[in-house]
Amino acid sequence: MMKKFGFTINAKRAIDLDINDRSIARQVAARVPSWSLCIGCGGCSATCTAGALTDYNFRKLHLLARRGETSALRKQLNNCMLCGKCTLQCPRGVNTRGVIAALMELLPKE
Amino acid sequence: MAAKRVIVIGGGVAGMQAAITLKNNGISPMLIERDINLGGKLTRWDRLFPCGTPANEVIGKQIESLSELGIRTVLCGEVSEITPSDGHVEVTLTDGSNYEAEAVIITTGFDLFNATVKEEYGYKIYPNVITSADLEDMFKEGEVRCADGSEPRSVAILHCVGSRDSQIGHGHCSRVCCITGVKQAIELKQAYPDCEVYNFYMDMRMFGSGYEELYKEAQQRYRINFVRGRISECSGTIDSRVRIKAEDTLAGRPLKMTVDMLVLMIGKQAPASNAKFASELGIGLSEDGFLKGVDNFDGATATSCEGIFVAGTATGPKNIGESMAEAVSAAMKAVEYVNRLS
Ligand SMILES: Cc1cc2nc3c(=O)[nH]c(=O)nc-3n(C[C@H](O)[C@H](O)[C@H](O)COP(=O)(O)OP(=O)(O)OC[C@H]3O[C@@H](n4cnc5c(N)ncnc54)[C@H](O)[C@@H]3O)c2cc1C
Ligand code: SF4
Ligand code: SF4
Ligand code: SF4
């Protein structure tokens, strides 16, 4: 059986936009304007090698960042190998590598 | 020989376009409109997608052409009966008056969905739940205000209200409400840059020319928040704000928030008169009550009843350009038809 670590991006709690702090999302959107064009198609996560081997889901990760659900994301992001395949795939032309770099810098280290 | 006559029923953009086309092709048209003004729904809209053209400009041009061409127009005349009898058609108004012509084009348009039917969204229950049509009224008046007179700081826009909903028996997509949601979200941000705007959608249907571009502009330039998920219900808070519940389906998590205003993107529905005309004339009706042409292709504007043609949103949800294009098609079909009559 796989060992369960104490973090997950599938929390059961509802996303509450009244209380979530979305300041990181605002900073990422300002640095990487194309991020706002995401339509959640999942092309990035489908092509992602890290996603094929682990439960790392880049589409979901950056959507949660947008909603201000940032806990556990920084650790998840360590799965990324910065290969850039996701950027080559994105139909909306999102600079996903830029998003990853911004998130790595802005998300609090746990 | 006297010019052949064609009666156009309904003076919205489709009806006016049909009348203009008929006249330009040697026919003597007569336009009958139930309201006191021509223009149909556009008399209520402020600026139009996709380019922000004032609605008044579009109908103003048509009204000008009608008068330049000397097209006979009857206002405040509601058609209640259409009776074909070989080679001509008689049209009767609710006031009992009668008109005769060789052919008729039905351009009676659509009805707006009555949002009180979807009680769970609280229209007419919570003061800050309004419809897309109400928001157009506010844009026309020049300001958007909450019930207490304050500027909204957060607005949720809910797509598909009264469309694509088995609960109310409306299977069809109303086609223009996605782009209207995007347009209205942008207009809100232009007027109130600090206002947070959220669009809750089931699918984004950006079919028209310039629509996808406008969607991208809404995302990137105006930072409008798009959430894929249908609001299931809402409730009023003690300070008259609106608490909404949805699922953020792309996150796979429930989502809740409180906004100053909820705008319902109400759909188009077939007016009750469609069923009446269809049964009197023996023409087809779609599952959702829109008038049917003989086929979906070349015969879209001709009906199974000789001399009766259909166009505009009476045959199903359409934008203005499509309604006008269909009106031209129906007019040309009518021209061919009446010119064949001896
Ligand atoms: C909220 C909203 C915003 C929209 N914004 C845009 C936009 O920005 N751009 C765009 O391209 N499209 C827009 N649309 C779509 C647009 O409103 C329609 O495409 C257009 O109104 C269709 O014109 P029509 O002539 O078919 O019907 P209508 O506008 O409904 O006109 C029908 C006319 O027939 C008359 N009539 C009905 N029955 C009778 C009768 N028995 N006897 C006599 N007269 C009768 C009515 O009074 C009415 O004047 C919008 C729609 C909605 C709901
Ligand atoms: S591929 Fe692009 S548009 Fe699709 S989910 Fe990833 S970032 Fe978003
Ligand atoms: S850059 Fe990271 S997120 Fe993108 S495909 Fe490579 S490993 Fe996956
Ligand atoms: S156009 Fe969009 S909002 Fe309107 S019914 Fe279709 S999917 Fe729903």
XYZ file of C-alpha atoms and ligand atoms in Angstrom:
529
model
C 0.000 0.000 0.000
C 1.145 3.501 -0.773
C 2.217 5.511 2.177
C -0.049 8.467 2.860
C 1.747 11.677 3.634
C 0.068 14.449 5.533
C -0.693 16.671 2.552
C -3.143 16.532 -0.299
C -4.780 18.948 -2.715
C -8.082 17.095 -2.434
C -9.275 18.634 0.817
C -12.895 17.926 1.607
C -13.631 21.429 2.793
C -15.514 23.813 0.531
C -13.607 26.613 -1.171
C -14.803 29.750 0.598
C -14.029 32.806 -1.492
C -15.169 35.103 1.329
C -12.186 34.128 3.462
C -9.524 32.853 1.055
C -6.501 35.087 0.601
C -5.940 35.467 -3.127
C -3.038 37.906 -2.992
C -0.556 35.364 -4.396
C -2.901 34.697 -7.312
C -3.066 38.422 -8.018
C 0.723 38.667 -8.030
C 1.104 35.663 -10.356
C -1.526 37.105 -12.721
C 0.335 40.414 -12.790
C 3.685 38.750 -13.512
C 2.395 36.224 -16.032
C -0.603 37.852 -17.784
C -1.259 34.807 -19.972
C -2.137 32.790 -16.859
C -5.577 34.417 -16.856
C -6.340 32.790 -20.208
C -6.442 29.263 -18.751
C -9.659 27.377 -19.521
C -8.877 24.340 -17.419
C -8.595 21.983 -20.380
C -5.989 19.795 -18.698
C -3.612 19.642 -21.647
C -0.773 20.616 -19.351
C -1.444 17.888 -16.812
C -2.025 15.286 -19.530
C 1.379 15.857 -21.083
C 3.206 16.225 -17.774
C 5.735 13.437 -17.123
C 5.688 14.097 -13.404
C 1.906 13.763 -13.463
C 2.132 10.366 -15.155
C 4.254 8.965 -12.342
C 2.802 10.623 -9.228
C -0.468 12.177 -8.077
C 0.879 15.564 -9.136
C -1.753 17.413 -11.195
C -0.478 20.706 -12.516
C -3.831 21.908 -13.898
C -5.503 21.458 -10.557
C -2.554 22.875 -8.692
C -2.594 26.194 -10.473
C -6.401 26.390 -10.367
C -6.266 26.010 -6.581
C -3.588 28.708 -6.468
C -6.020 30.951 -8.352
C -8.711 30.295 -5.742
C -6.361 31.044 -2.868
C -6.216 27.393 -1.731
C -2.472 27.509 -1.319
C -1.710 25.099 1.503
C 0.173 21.985 0.346
C 0.800 23.456 -3.108
C 4.443 24.392 -2.585
C 5.347 20.829 -1.625
C 3.424 19.449 -4.619
C 5.287 21.780 -6.905
C 8.551 20.014 -5.986
C 7.400 17.214 -8.314
C 7.839 19.500 -11.306
C 10.976 18.887 -13.345
C 10.720 22.205 -15.165
C 10.809 20.364 -18.483
C 8.401 22.829 -20.111
C 6.288 20.243 -21.964
C 3.150 21.835 -20.525
C 3.996 25.194 -22.101
C 4.385 23.586 -25.521
C 0.988 21.949 -25.151
C -1.240 24.777 -23.856
C -3.919 25.778 -26.401
C -4.376 29.164 -24.707
C -0.703 30.016 -24.876
C -0.325 30.190 -21.101
C 3.303 30.591 -20.078
C 2.999 27.705 -17.629
C 6.730 27.643 -16.903
C 6.458 31.285 -15.921
C 3.533 30.374 -13.664
C 5.579 27.603 -12.040
C 8.519 29.944 -11.462
C 6.259 32.607 -9.952
C 4.483 30.097 -7.716
C 7.791 28.587 -6.553
C 8.877 32.010 -5.492
C 5.642 33.281 -4.006
C 4.161 30.251 -2.266
C 5.299 30.034 1.336
C 7.856 27.266 1.937
C 6.416 24.672 4.263
C -50.197 44.713 -62.663
C -50.288 45.890 -59.043
C -47.264 45.000 -56.907
C -47.623 41.741 -55.029
C -48.268 42.151 -51.303
C -46.511 40.458 -48.400
C -47.376 41.018 -44.738
C -44.563 40.834 -42.167
C -45.750 40.075 -38.629
C -43.509 41.485 -35.885
C -41.339 44.600 -36.154
C -38.118 43.495 -34.432
C -34.812 43.491 -36.312
C -35.883 40.432 -38.320
C -39.262 41.839 -39.351
C -37.862 45.226 -40.319
C -35.090 43.598 -42.373
C -37.613 41.361 -44.151
C -39.830 44.343 -45.019
C -36.864 46.353 -46.355
C -35.701 43.414 -48.514
C -39.194 42.851 -49.914
C -39.555 46.498 -50.899
C -36.124 46.553 -52.545
C -37.241 43.595 -54.642
C -40.406 45.085 -56.070
C -42.888 43.781 -53.524
C -45.314 45.906 -51.523
C -44.731 44.937 -47.880
C -46.735 45.817 -44.818
C -45.215 45.535 -41.358
C -47.452 44.846 -38.354
C -46.054 45.392 -34.843
C -47.823 44.813 -31.552
C -45.897 47.396 -29.544
C -46.022 51.153 -29.739
C -42.426 51.144 -31.101
C -40.473 49.177 -33.677
C -37.282 47.352 -32.688
C -38.436 44.427 -30.546
C -36.036 43.397 -27.770
C -33.395 45.828 -28.969
C -35.405 48.728 -27.592
C -34.304 47.443 -24.167
C -30.607 46.663 -24.854
C -27.906 49.257 -24.312
C -24.664 48.336 -26.109
C -24.347 45.183 -28.191
C -21.816 42.388 -28.341
C -19.392 41.863 -29.871
C -18.310 45.477 -30.626
C -20.292 47.688 -28.239
C -22.504 49.168 -30.981
C -25.447 51.013 -29.385
C -28.658 49.005 -29.968
C -30.438 52.252 -30.846
C -28.081 52.770 -33.746
C -28.987 49.393 -35.268
C -32.741 49.846 -35.069
C -32.473 53.550 -35.890
C -30.937 52.709 -39.277
C -33.675 50.212 -40.053
C -36.457 52.585 -39.044
C -34.923 55.242 -41.290
C -34.876 52.825 -44.265
C -38.489 51.855 -43.623
C -39.563 55.471 -43.798
C -37.335 56.325 -46.782
C -38.815 53.404 -48.676
C -42.334 54.407 -47.629
C -43.105 51.012 -46.136
C -46.549 50.829 -44.601
C -46.279 50.085 -40.884
C -49.054 49.351 -38.414
C -48.113 49.878 -34.736
C -50.075 48.640 -31.704
C -51.475 45.875 -33.901
C -51.350 42.389 -32.495
C -51.962 39.612 -34.988
C -54.215 36.916 -33.572
C -55.030 34.836 -36.639
C -53.415 33.906 -39.939
C -55.745 32.239 -42.457
C -54.411 31.005 -45.786
C -56.811 30.325 -48.630
C -55.608 29.550 -52.057
C -53.227 32.091 -53.399
C -53.658 34.560 -50.579
C -53.480 34.885 -46.829
C -55.708 36.816 -44.456
C -54.293 38.298 -41.270
C -56.604 39.280 -38.410
C -55.680 41.553 -35.508
C -57.014 41.360 -31.956
C -59.012 44.544 -32.607
C -60.845 42.715 -35.386
C -59.234 44.487 -38.342
C -58.192 42.438 -41.377
C -55.458 42.606 -43.969
C -54.887 40.487 -47.044
C -51.722 39.596 -48.941
C -50.251 36.935 -51.211
C -47.810 35.778 -48.543
C -46.874 36.263 -44.884
C -43.541 36.254 -43.081
C -43.739 35.487 -39.367
C -41.024 37.311 -37.380
C -42.662 37.399 -33.967
C -39.422 36.796 -32.052
C -38.888 35.252 -28.635
C -39.972 35.718 -25.022
C -37.534 36.253 -22.170
C -37.490 33.455 -19.612
C -39.362 34.384 -16.445
C -36.676 34.013 -13.782
C -39.123 33.689 -10.873
C -39.773 30.135 -12.101
C -36.291 29.197 -10.840
C -37.188 30.037 -7.259
C -33.880 28.719 -5.925
C -32.129 31.790 -7.352
C -34.383 34.176 -5.465
C -35.390 36.566 -8.240
C -38.022 38.952 -6.831
C -37.313 37.453 -3.402
C -33.832 38.876 -2.708
C -33.473 42.509 -3.789
C -29.981 42.083 -5.240
C -30.797 39.235 -7.587
C -31.454 40.695 -11.033
C -31.574 39.449 -14.640
C -29.408 40.240 -17.652
C -32.307 42.306 -19.022
C -32.517 44.314 -15.760
C -28.780 44.945 -16.001
C -29.271 46.297 -19.541
C -31.861 48.714 -18.067
C -29.246 49.896 -15.540
C -26.583 50.304 -18.228
C -29.095 52.370 -20.190
C -29.759 54.538 -17.160
C -26.012 55.017 -16.865
C -25.304 53.380 -13.516
C -25.427 49.989 -11.837
C -26.615 50.079 -8.270
C -27.515 47.604 -5.557
C -30.972 47.862 -4.033
C -29.688 50.204 -1.310
C -28.180 52.574 -3.880
C -24.549 51.529 -3.373
C -22.073 50.563 -6.100
C -21.577 46.791 -6.327
C -18.113 45.607 -5.254
C -18.674 41.973 -6.199
C -21.016 40.522 -8.791
C -21.717 36.919 -9.747
C -23.118 36.205 -13.189
C -24.937 32.902 -13.603
C -25.204 31.411 -17.086
C -27.963 29.101 -18.422
C -30.935 30.367 -16.386
C -34.003 29.022 -18.161
C -32.002 27.182 -20.808
C -30.496 23.684 -20.953
C -32.565 22.741 -17.932
C -34.678 19.588 -17.803
C -36.231 20.769 -14.540
C -38.258 23.332 -16.457
C -38.486 21.431 -19.734
C -36.224 23.773 -21.713
C -33.709 21.622 -23.512
C -32.329 24.218 -25.880
C -29.316 26.463 -25.536
C -30.298 30.132 -25.897
C -26.969 30.786 -27.648
C -26.515 34.469 -26.870
C -26.388 34.416 -23.060
C -22.775 33.186 -22.760
C -21.511 36.064 -24.845
C -23.947 38.432 -23.084
C -22.470 37.267 -19.758
C -18.973 38.034 -21.017
C -20.061 41.391 -22.439
C -21.864 42.442 -19.260
C -18.935 41.314 -17.074
C -16.602 43.525 -19.121
C -19.024 46.469 -18.969
C -19.191 46.107 -15.178
C -15.390 46.129 -14.927
C -15.163 49.127 -17.242
C -17.597 51.077 -15.079
C -16.319 49.781 -11.714
C -12.702 48.605 -12.057
C -12.503 47.529 -8.410
C -15.563 45.312 -8.613
C -14.807 41.550 -8.594
C -16.836 39.729 -11.231
C -17.423 35.962 -11.341
C -19.047 34.091 -14.221
C -20.486 30.687 -13.295
C -20.941 28.590 -16.425
C -21.707 25.003 -17.491
C -20.009 25.349 -20.896
C -18.691 28.502 -22.516
C -20.302 28.720 -25.953
C -18.420 31.326 -27.927
C -19.620 30.509 -31.441
C -19.742 33.886 -33.147
C -17.159 35.986 -34.849
C -15.294 38.029 -32.252
C -16.748 36.079 -29.296
C -13.700 34.007 -28.352
C -11.593 37.160 -28.569
C -13.969 38.927 -26.188
C -13.798 35.965 -23.783
C -9.995 36.181 -23.755
C -10.159 39.925 -23.216
C -12.494 39.337 -20.267
C -9.990 36.868 -18.800
C -6.721 38.632 -19.376
C -7.438 42.346 -19.568
C -10.332 42.535 -17.122
C -9.368 39.607 -14.858
C -12.895 38.317 -14.704
C -13.116 35.086 -12.729
C -14.622 32.189 -14.661
C -15.826 29.272 -12.571
C -17.082 26.128 -14.259
C -20.007 25.130 -12.071
C -23.695 25.768 -11.780
C -24.956 27.679 -8.766
C -27.403 25.325 -7.113
C -29.103 27.839 -4.850
C -28.621 31.126 -3.135
C -29.861 32.862 -0.022
C -30.073 36.428 1.208
C -27.862 37.646 4.022
C -28.998 39.990 6.770
C -27.309 42.909 4.966
C -29.122 42.042 1.699
C -26.125 40.473 0.012
C -26.396 37.165 -1.828
C -24.796 33.962 -0.578
C -24.211 31.423 -3.317
C -23.347 27.748 -3.423
C -21.799 25.948 -6.359
C -19.230 23.334 -7.153
C -15.971 24.458 -8.675
C -16.062 21.409 -10.923
C -12.523 21.907 -12.224
C -11.258 21.791 -8.654
C -13.736 19.048 -7.720
C -14.653 20.968 -4.585
C -17.732 22.767 -3.323
C -17.439 26.562 -3.482
C -19.298 29.252 -1.612
C -19.145 33.001 -1.498
C -21.134 36.134 -0.787
C -21.624 38.799 -3.447
C -23.322 42.182 -3.585
C -25.307 41.246 -6.665
C -26.274 38.139 -8.625
C -27.148 38.554 -12.308
C -29.121 35.748 -13.970
C -28.444 35.231 -17.695
C -32.020 34.515 -18.683
C -32.636 32.508 -21.799
C -34.952 32.802 -24.750
C -38.162 30.870 -24.906
C -40.731 30.390 -27.626
C -43.771 32.684 -27.280
C -47.108 30.919 -26.752
C -48.342 32.311 -30.071
C -45.939 29.996 -31.924
C -47.996 26.947 -30.981
C -51.221 28.678 -31.959
C -49.958 29.788 -35.377
C -48.350 26.393 -35.999
C -51.549 24.488 -35.311
C -53.722 26.880 -37.345
C -51.352 26.697 -40.292
C -50.280 23.099 -39.911
C -46.600 23.980 -39.754
C -43.964 22.260 -37.641
C -42.860 23.173 -34.154
C -39.559 22.178 -32.553
C -39.500 20.353 -29.249
C -38.946 23.684 -27.530
C -41.800 25.429 -29.302
C -39.957 27.326 -32.037
C -41.407 27.468 -35.566
C -39.897 25.008 -38.021
C -39.008 25.439 -41.655
C -39.328 22.538 -44.070
C -35.718 21.525 -43.435
C -32.577 22.784 -41.727
C -30.856 23.835 -44.913
C -32.186 25.618 -47.977
C -35.743 25.330 -46.673
C -35.149 26.786 -43.219
C -37.335 29.826 -43.864
C -40.090 28.172 -45.932
C -42.828 26.231 -44.161
C -45.045 23.315 -45.072
C -47.877 25.837 -45.536
C -47.792 27.587 -48.936
C -47.219 31.329 -48.691
C -46.072 31.264 -45.054
C -42.422 32.038 -44.306
C -40.581 32.300 -40.978
C -37.458 34.106 -39.793
C -35.556 35.475 -36.817
C -35.800 34.206 -33.277
C -39.327 32.919 -33.904
C -37.514 29.896 -35.353
C -34.989 29.529 -32.515
C -32.394 31.497 -30.529
C -30.180 33.721 -32.683
C -28.068 36.841 -32.479
C -28.982 39.986 -34.396
C -26.848 39.310 -37.445
C -28.259 35.812 -37.838
C -31.829 37.062 -37.343
C -31.347 39.663 -40.052
C -29.678 37.223 -42.443
C -32.532 34.779 -41.989
C -35.011 37.592 -42.608
C -33.355 38.382 -45.937
C -33.536 34.707 -46.851
C -37.222 34.469 -45.933
C -37.984 37.663 -47.879
C -36.274 36.318 -51.000
C -38.181 33.037 -50.682
C -41.394 35.036 -50.441
C -40.429 37.109 -53.499
C -39.832 33.945 -55.543
C -43.108 32.504 -54.317
C -45.367 35.500 -55.045
C -43.731 36.071 -58.432
C -44.628 32.494 -59.389
C -48.315 33.149 -58.651
C -50.241 34.281 -61.701
C -30.213 39.886 -22.588
C -30.027 39.788 -24.079
C -29.050 40.587 -24.693
C -28.828 40.490 -26.079
N -27.818 41.226 -26.627
C -27.505 41.042 -27.948
C -26.363 41.692 -28.518
O -25.665 42.438 -27.834
N -26.036 41.423 -29.823
C -26.783 40.542 -30.593
O -26.428 40.295 -31.767
N -27.895 39.941 -30.073
C -28.263 40.169 -28.782
N -29.354 39.524 -28.248
C -30.232 38.758 -29.152
C -31.257 39.715 -29.823
O -32.068 40.282 -28.825
C -32.108 38.946 -30.845
O -31.261 38.382 -31.816
C -33.105 39.845 -31.567
O -33.897 40.563 -30.665
C -34.000 38.989 -32.461
O -34.873 39.805 -33.200
P -36.297 39.290 -33.669
O -36.801 40.327 -34.600
O -36.203 37.896 -34.167
O -37.199 39.191 -32.347
P -37.715 40.280 -31.277
O -36.652 41.250 -30.944
O -38.320 39.476 -30.190
O -38.871 41.052 -32.056
C -40.114 40.452 -32.334
C -41.168 41.521 -32.511
O -42.408 40.927 -32.882
C -43.464 41.554 -32.178
N -44.597 40.615 -32.094
C -44.629 39.426 -31.436
N -45.830 38.829 -31.595
C -46.580 39.654 -32.371
C -47.912 39.569 -32.886
N -48.696 38.535 -32.629
N -48.359 40.587 -33.650
C -47.565 41.664 -33.932
N -46.301 41.775 -33.477
C -45.812 40.792 -32.704
C -42.842 41.890 -30.836
O -43.557 42.914 -30.186
C -41.431 42.310 -31.237
O -41.343 43.688 -31.520
C -29.609 39.599 -26.865
C -30.596 38.813 -26.245
C -30.788 38.885 -24.870
C -31.810 38.012 -24.239
S -3.065 23.491 -20.915
Fe -3.236 25.725 -20.633
S -5.439 26.158 -20.732
Fe -5.226 23.948 -20.445
S -5.363 23.689 -18.199
Fe -3.179 23.853 -18.718
S -2.699 26.045 -18.500
Fe -4.923 25.867 -18.589
S 7.281 21.803 -16.518
Fe 6.597 20.730 -14.678
S 4.346 20.870 -14.794
Fe 5.134 21.297 -16.847
S 5.131 19.328 -17.894
Fe 7.163 19.600 -17.025
S 7.048 18.593 -15.046
Fe 4.935 18.886 -15.709
S -25.445 30.416 -24.581
Fe -24.326 29.782 -22.755
S -25.568 30.601 -21.054
Fe -26.879 30.575 -22.853
S -27.971 28.639 -22.726
Fe -26.180 28.338 -24.068
S -24.577 27.569 -22.726
Fe -26.178 28.468 -21.411
